[in-house]
C-alpha cells in the first residue's frame, strides 16, 4: 500500500505506535522512525541553539530515511514533536508530503505563525 510514516513525540520513540501497527499495516506500508537522538537511533551531538535548529535536525533525519528507502512522497502522521517535524516537512518540502495528520502537534500556537525551519 501507500507509505505512511509515523513520527513520535518528545521523550518517546517509534515503539509508541506499536498498538496501531497491525491495523494500519493491513492497508498501508507503515514505517516508524526513531527521530535522531531518540529511541534506538544514534545520539549525535546536537550543536544547534534554537528550536529551528532542532527542527532542521529532525527533518534532515526524516529526509535521509525517505531517500534511503527510495520514497518520493509519503503520508505523514506526527504526534507532538513528530507533528512539529511533519509540519516543518510539509511546509519546506511539500513535494515529499502527500498528506499530513497531526496529533497534538508542537510548534503551533493560537496567536502565532507556525515555527518554520530556516
Short mmCIF file of N, CA and C in Angstrom, two decimals:
data_model
loop_
_atom_site.label_atom_id
_atom_site.label_comp_id
_atom_site.label_asym_id
_atom_site.label_seq_id
_atom_site.Cartn_x
_atom_site.Cartn_y
_atom_site.Cartn_z
N UNK A 1 0.81 -1.20 0.00
CA UNK A 1 0.00 0.00 0.00
C UNK A 1 0.85 1.25 0.00
N UNK A 2 0.18 2.37 0.04
CA UNK A 2 0.86 3.66 0.09
C UNK A 2 1.64 3.79 1.40
N UNK A 3 2.84 4.39 1.35
CA UNK A 3 3.63 4.51 2.57
C UNK A 3 3.06 5.55 3.53
N UNK A 4 3.03 5.18 4.80
CA UNK A 4 2.61 6.04 5.89
C UNK A 4 3.75 6.07 6.89
N UNK A 5 4.33 7.25 7.11
CA UNK A 5 5.44 7.41 8.03
C UNK A 5 4.93 7.99 9.33
N UNK A 6 5.25 7.31 10.43
CA UNK A 6 4.82 7.71 11.76
C UNK A 6 5.98 8.37 12.49
N UNK A 7 5.75 9.57 13.02
CA UNK A 7 6.79 10.31 13.74
C UNK A 7 6.34 10.55 15.17
N UNK A 8 7.13 10.08 16.11
CA UNK A 8 6.80 10.11 17.54
C UNK A 8 7.05 11.47 18.17
N UNK A 9 6.57 11.61 19.38
CA UNK A 9 6.74 12.84 20.16
C UNK A 9 7.99 12.81 21.02
N UNK A 10 8.24 13.94 21.66
CA UNK A 10 9.40 14.12 22.54
C UNK A 10 9.36 13.13 23.70
N UNK A 11 10.52 12.59 24.02
CA UNK A 11 10.61 11.65 25.13
C UNK A 11 10.07 10.28 24.79
N UNK A 12 9.81 10.03 23.53
CA UNK A 12 9.22 8.77 23.11
C UNK A 12 10.09 8.16 22.00
N UNK A 13 9.50 7.21 21.30
CA UNK A 13 10.19 6.53 20.21
C UNK A 13 9.14 5.91 19.31
N UNK A 14 9.59 5.33 18.21
CA UNK A 14 8.67 4.71 17.26
C UNK A 14 7.81 3.63 17.92
N UNK A 15 8.33 3.02 18.99
CA UNK A 15 7.57 1.98 19.69
C UNK A 15 6.25 2.50 20.24
N UNK A 16 6.12 3.82 20.37
CA UNK A 16 4.85 4.42 20.80
C UNK A 16 3.69 3.93 19.94
N UNK A 17 3.96 3.69 18.67
CA UNK A 17 2.91 3.33 17.72
C UNK A 17 2.63 1.83 17.64
N UNK A 18 3.30 1.03 18.44
CA UNK A 18 3.12 -0.43 18.38
C UNK A 18 1.65 -0.85 18.42
N UNK A 19 0.80 -0.27 19.26
CA UNK A 19 -0.60 -0.72 19.30
C UNK A 19 -1.37 -0.50 18.00
N UNK A 20 -0.92 0.41 17.15
CA UNK A 20 -1.67 0.67 15.92
C UNK A 20 -0.98 0.14 14.66
N UNK A 21 0.19 -0.49 14.80
CA UNK A 21 0.90 -1.02 13.63
C UNK A 21 0.05 -2.00 12.83
N UNK A 22 -0.46 -3.02 13.49
CA UNK A 22 -1.18 -4.09 12.78
C UNK A 22 -2.40 -3.57 12.03
N UNK A 23 -3.28 -2.79 12.67
CA UNK A 23 -4.43 -2.30 11.92
C UNK A 23 -4.04 -1.42 10.72
N UNK A 24 -3.03 -0.58 10.91
CA UNK A 24 -2.59 0.26 9.80
C UNK A 24 -1.94 -0.55 8.69
N UNK A 25 -1.11 -1.52 9.09
CA UNK A 25 -0.38 -2.33 8.12
C UNK A 25 -1.29 -3.23 7.30
N UNK A 26 -2.51 -3.43 7.74
CA UNK A 26 -3.46 -4.22 6.96
C UNK A 26 -3.81 -3.51 5.65
N UNK A 27 -3.61 -2.19 5.62
CA UNK A 27 -3.98 -1.42 4.43
C UNK A 27 -2.85 -0.56 3.87
N UNK A 28 -1.78 -0.36 4.64
CA UNK A 28 -0.74 0.58 4.26
C UNK A 28 0.64 -0.04 4.44
N UNK A 29 1.63 0.57 3.83
CA UNK A 29 3.03 0.28 4.15
C UNK A 29 3.39 1.23 5.28
N UNK A 30 3.51 0.70 6.49
CA UNK A 30 3.73 1.52 7.67
C UNK A 30 5.21 1.55 8.02
N UNK A 31 5.71 2.76 8.22
CA UNK A 31 7.10 2.97 8.58
C UNK A 31 7.12 3.86 9.82
N UNK A 32 7.85 3.45 10.83
CA UNK A 32 8.00 4.26 12.03
C UNK A 32 9.49 4.50 12.25
N UNK A 33 9.81 5.73 12.53
CA UNK A 33 11.21 6.15 12.65
C UNK A 33 11.48 6.65 14.05
N UNK A 34 12.59 6.21 14.64
CA UNK A 34 13.09 6.87 15.85
C UNK A 34 13.83 8.11 15.35
N UNK A 35 13.27 9.28 15.64
CA UNK A 35 13.91 10.52 15.20
C UNK A 35 15.31 10.62 15.80
N UNK A 36 16.23 11.29 15.11
CA UNK A 36 17.61 11.39 15.60
C UNK A 36 17.66 11.88 17.04
N UNK A 37 18.40 11.13 17.86
CA UNK A 37 18.55 11.48 19.26
C UNK A 37 17.55 10.82 20.20
N UNK A 38 16.60 10.07 19.65
CA UNK A 38 15.54 9.46 20.46
C UNK A 38 15.47 7.97 20.20
N UNK A 39 14.89 7.24 21.15
CA UNK A 39 14.67 5.81 20.98
C UNK A 39 15.97 5.07 20.72
N UNK A 40 15.96 4.21 19.71
CA UNK A 40 17.13 3.40 19.37
C UNK A 40 18.01 4.05 18.30
N UNK A 41 17.71 5.30 17.95
CA UNK A 41 18.52 5.98 16.93
C UNK A 41 19.88 6.34 17.51
N UNK A 42 20.78 6.73 16.60
CA UNK A 42 22.07 7.24 17.05
C UNK A 42 21.84 8.52 17.84
N UNK A 43 22.77 8.83 18.70
CA UNK A 43 22.66 10.02 19.55
C UNK A 43 23.78 11.00 19.17
N UNK A 44 23.70 11.57 17.97
CA UNK A 44 24.75 12.52 17.58
C UNK A 44 24.69 13.76 18.48
N UNK A 45 25.82 14.41 18.62
CA UNK A 45 25.87 15.62 19.42
C UNK A 45 25.10 16.72 18.69
N UNK A 46 24.16 17.31 19.39
CA UNK A 46 23.37 18.39 18.81
C UNK A 46 24.09 19.70 19.08
N UNK A 47 24.43 20.41 18.01
CA UNK A 47 25.18 21.65 18.15
C UNK A 47 24.32 22.88 17.90
N UNK A 48 23.03 22.67 17.70
CA UNK A 48 22.12 23.79 17.44
C UNK A 48 21.84 24.59 18.69
N UNK A 49 21.17 25.73 18.48
CA UNK A 49 20.87 26.62 19.60
C UNK A 49 19.42 27.06 19.63
N UNK A 50 18.65 26.77 18.60
CA UNK A 50 17.29 27.29 18.51
C UNK A 50 16.31 26.16 18.21
N UNK A 51 15.02 26.42 18.42
CA UNK A 51 14.02 25.42 18.01
C UNK A 51 14.10 25.12 16.50
N UNK A 52 14.42 26.13 15.70
CA UNK A 52 14.55 25.90 14.26
C UNK A 52 15.71 24.95 13.95
N UNK A 53 16.79 25.06 14.73
CA UNK A 53 17.92 24.15 14.54
C UNK A 53 17.50 22.71 14.86
N UNK A 54 16.72 22.53 15.93
CA UNK A 54 16.25 21.20 16.30
C UNK A 54 15.31 20.67 15.21
N UNK A 55 14.42 21.51 14.74
CA UNK A 55 13.51 21.10 13.68
C UNK A 55 14.28 20.65 12.45
N UNK A 56 15.25 21.42 12.04
CA UNK A 56 16.06 21.06 10.87
C UNK A 56 16.78 19.73 11.10
N UNK A 57 17.27 19.49 12.30
CA UNK A 57 17.96 18.26 12.67
C UNK A 57 17.04 17.05 12.47
N UNK A 58 15.80 17.15 12.97
CA UNK A 58 14.85 16.04 12.84
C UNK A 58 14.37 15.89 11.40
N UNK A 59 14.13 17.02 10.72
CA UNK A 59 13.69 16.94 9.33
C UNK A 59 14.76 16.29 8.46
N UNK A 60 16.01 16.62 8.69
CA UNK A 60 17.10 16.01 7.92
C UNK A 60 17.11 14.50 8.11
N UNK A 61 16.82 14.04 9.33
CA UNK A 61 16.75 12.60 9.58
C UNK A 61 15.63 11.94 8.80
N UNK A 62 14.47 12.59 8.76
CA UNK A 62 13.34 12.05 8.01
C UNK A 62 13.65 12.02 6.51
N UNK A 63 14.19 13.11 5.99
CA UNK A 63 14.51 13.16 4.56
C UNK A 63 15.56 12.12 4.19
N UNK A 64 16.53 11.91 5.07
CA UNK A 64 17.54 10.88 4.81
C UNK A 64 16.90 9.49 4.75
N UNK A 65 15.94 9.22 5.63
CA UNK A 65 15.24 7.93 5.59
C UNK A 65 14.45 7.79 4.30
N UNK A 66 13.71 8.83 3.92
CA UNK A 66 12.93 8.75 2.69
C UNK A 66 13.83 8.49 1.49
N UNK A 67 14.95 9.19 1.44
CA UNK A 67 15.90 8.99 0.34
C UNK A 67 16.46 7.57 0.36
N UNK A 68 16.82 7.09 1.54
CA UNK A 68 17.37 5.73 1.68
C UNK A 68 16.38 4.68 1.21
N UNK A 69 15.10 4.88 1.51
CA UNK A 69 14.06 3.92 1.12
C UNK A 69 13.55 4.16 -0.30
N UNK A 70 14.02 5.20 -0.95
CA UNK A 70 13.58 5.50 -2.31
C UNK A 70 12.14 5.97 -2.38
N UNK A 71 11.69 6.67 -1.35
CA UNK A 71 10.31 7.15 -1.29
C UNK A 71 10.26 8.63 -1.68
N UNK A 72 9.57 8.92 -2.76
CA UNK A 72 9.44 10.30 -3.20
C UNK A 72 8.45 11.08 -2.35
N UNK A 73 7.30 10.43 -2.03
CA UNK A 73 6.23 11.08 -1.27
C UNK A 73 5.65 10.10 -0.28
N UNK A 74 5.28 10.61 0.89
CA UNK A 74 4.65 9.78 1.91
C UNK A 74 3.52 10.56 2.56
N UNK A 75 2.63 9.81 3.19
CA UNK A 75 1.67 10.39 4.11
C UNK A 75 2.38 10.42 5.46
N UNK A 76 2.22 11.51 6.20
CA UNK A 76 2.88 11.66 7.49
C UNK A 76 1.85 11.74 8.61
N UNK A 77 2.11 10.98 9.66
CA UNK A 77 1.35 11.10 10.90
C UNK A 77 2.36 11.49 11.96
N UNK A 78 2.17 12.66 12.55
CA UNK A 78 3.11 13.13 13.56
C UNK A 78 2.41 13.45 14.85
N UNK A 79 3.00 12.96 15.95
CA UNK A 79 2.49 13.23 17.29
C UNK A 79 3.45 14.17 18.01
N UNK A 80 2.93 15.25 18.58
CA UNK A 80 3.70 16.18 19.39
C UNK A 80 4.93 16.67 18.63
N UNK A 81 6.13 16.37 19.10
CA UNK A 81 7.35 16.77 18.41
C UNK A 81 7.39 16.20 17.00
N UNK A 82 6.86 14.99 16.82
CA UNK A 82 6.77 14.40 15.48
C UNK A 82 5.82 15.18 14.59
N UNK A 83 4.78 15.76 15.19
CA UNK A 83 3.88 16.63 14.44
C UNK A 83 4.56 17.92 14.03
N UNK A 84 5.36 18.46 14.93
CA UNK A 84 6.18 19.63 14.65
C UNK A 84 7.10 19.36 13.46
N UNK A 85 7.73 18.20 13.47
CA UNK A 85 8.63 17.79 12.39
C UNK A 85 7.86 17.56 11.09
N UNK A 86 6.73 16.88 11.18
CA UNK A 86 5.92 16.62 9.99
C UNK A 86 5.43 17.91 9.36
N UNK A 87 5.00 18.86 10.19
CA UNK A 87 4.53 20.14 9.69
C UNK A 87 5.67 20.90 9.01
N UNK A 88 6.84 20.87 9.62
CA UNK A 88 8.00 21.51 9.00
C UNK A 88 8.32 20.92 7.64
N UNK A 89 8.23 19.59 7.53
CA UNK A 89 8.47 18.94 6.24
C UNK A 89 7.43 19.35 5.22
N UNK A 90 6.18 19.39 5.63
CA UNK A 90 5.11 19.75 4.70
C UNK A 90 5.28 21.19 4.21
N UNK A 91 5.74 22.08 5.08
CA UNK A 91 5.93 23.47 4.69
C UNK A 91 7.17 23.67 3.82
N UNK A 92 8.25 22.96 4.18
CA UNK A 92 9.53 23.13 3.48
C UNK A 92 9.70 22.24 2.26
N UNK A 93 9.04 21.08 2.28
CA UNK A 93 9.17 20.09 1.20
C UNK A 93 7.80 19.54 0.81
N UNK A 94 6.90 20.39 0.34
CA UNK A 94 5.54 19.91 0.03
C UNK A 94 5.52 18.82 -1.04
N UNK A 95 6.55 18.76 -1.85
CA UNK A 95 6.63 17.72 -2.87
C UNK A 95 6.88 16.34 -2.27
N UNK A 96 7.33 16.26 -1.01
CA UNK A 96 7.63 14.98 -0.38
C UNK A 96 6.48 14.49 0.50
N UNK A 97 5.49 15.36 0.76
CA UNK A 97 4.40 15.03 1.68
C UNK A 97 3.09 14.97 0.91
N UNK A 98 2.52 13.77 0.87
CA UNK A 98 1.24 13.58 0.17
C UNK A 98 0.07 14.07 1.01
N UNK A 99 0.09 13.70 2.29
CA UNK A 99 -0.94 14.19 3.22
C UNK A 99 -0.33 14.24 4.62
N UNK A 100 -1.03 14.94 5.49
CA UNK A 100 -0.50 15.24 6.81
C UNK A 100 -1.58 15.02 7.86
N UNK A 101 -1.25 14.26 8.89
CA UNK A 101 -2.15 14.07 10.03
C UNK A 101 -1.36 14.45 11.28
N UNK A 102 -1.81 15.49 11.96
CA UNK A 102 -1.13 15.98 13.15
C UNK A 102 -1.94 15.62 14.38
N UNK A 103 -1.27 15.02 15.36
CA UNK A 103 -1.91 14.66 16.62
C UNK A 103 -1.21 15.43 17.74
N UNK A 104 -1.89 16.47 18.27
CA UNK A 104 -1.34 17.28 19.35
C UNK A 104 0.04 17.80 18.97
N UNK A 105 0.15 18.37 17.78
CA UNK A 105 1.44 18.78 17.23
C UNK A 105 2.04 19.95 17.99
N UNK A 106 3.35 19.92 18.17
CA UNK A 106 4.08 21.04 18.72
C UNK A 106 4.33 22.07 17.62
N UNK A 107 4.77 23.26 18.04
CA UNK A 107 5.13 24.29 17.08
C UNK A 107 3.98 25.17 16.63
N UNK A 108 2.80 24.93 17.14
CA UNK A 108 1.64 25.74 16.77
C UNK A 108 1.14 26.48 18.00
N UNK A 109 0.68 27.68 17.78
CA UNK A 109 0.12 28.45 18.88
C UNK A 109 -1.11 29.20 18.39
N UNK A 110 -1.92 29.65 19.30
CA UNK A 110 -3.16 30.34 18.92
C UNK A 110 -2.90 31.67 18.22
N UNK A 111 -1.89 32.41 18.66
CA UNK A 111 -1.69 33.76 18.13
C UNK A 111 -0.43 33.88 17.28
N UNK A 112 0.22 32.78 16.99
CA UNK A 112 1.49 32.89 16.27
C UNK A 112 1.46 32.09 14.98
N UNK A 113 2.36 32.44 14.12
CA UNK A 113 2.57 31.68 12.89
C UNK A 113 3.28 30.38 13.27
N UNK A 114 3.10 29.32 12.48
CA UNK A 114 3.85 28.09 12.76
C UNK A 114 5.35 28.36 12.71
N UNK A 115 6.07 27.73 13.63
CA UNK A 115 7.53 27.82 13.64
C UNK A 115 8.04 27.12 12.40
N UNK A 116 8.78 27.83 11.58
CA UNK A 116 9.25 27.27 10.31
C UNK A 116 10.75 27.09 10.34
N UNK A 117 11.23 26.08 9.61
CA UNK A 117 12.68 25.91 9.53
C UNK A 117 13.30 27.09 8.77
N UNK A 118 14.57 27.32 9.03
CA UNK A 118 15.27 28.39 8.32
C UNK A 118 15.82 27.91 7.03
#
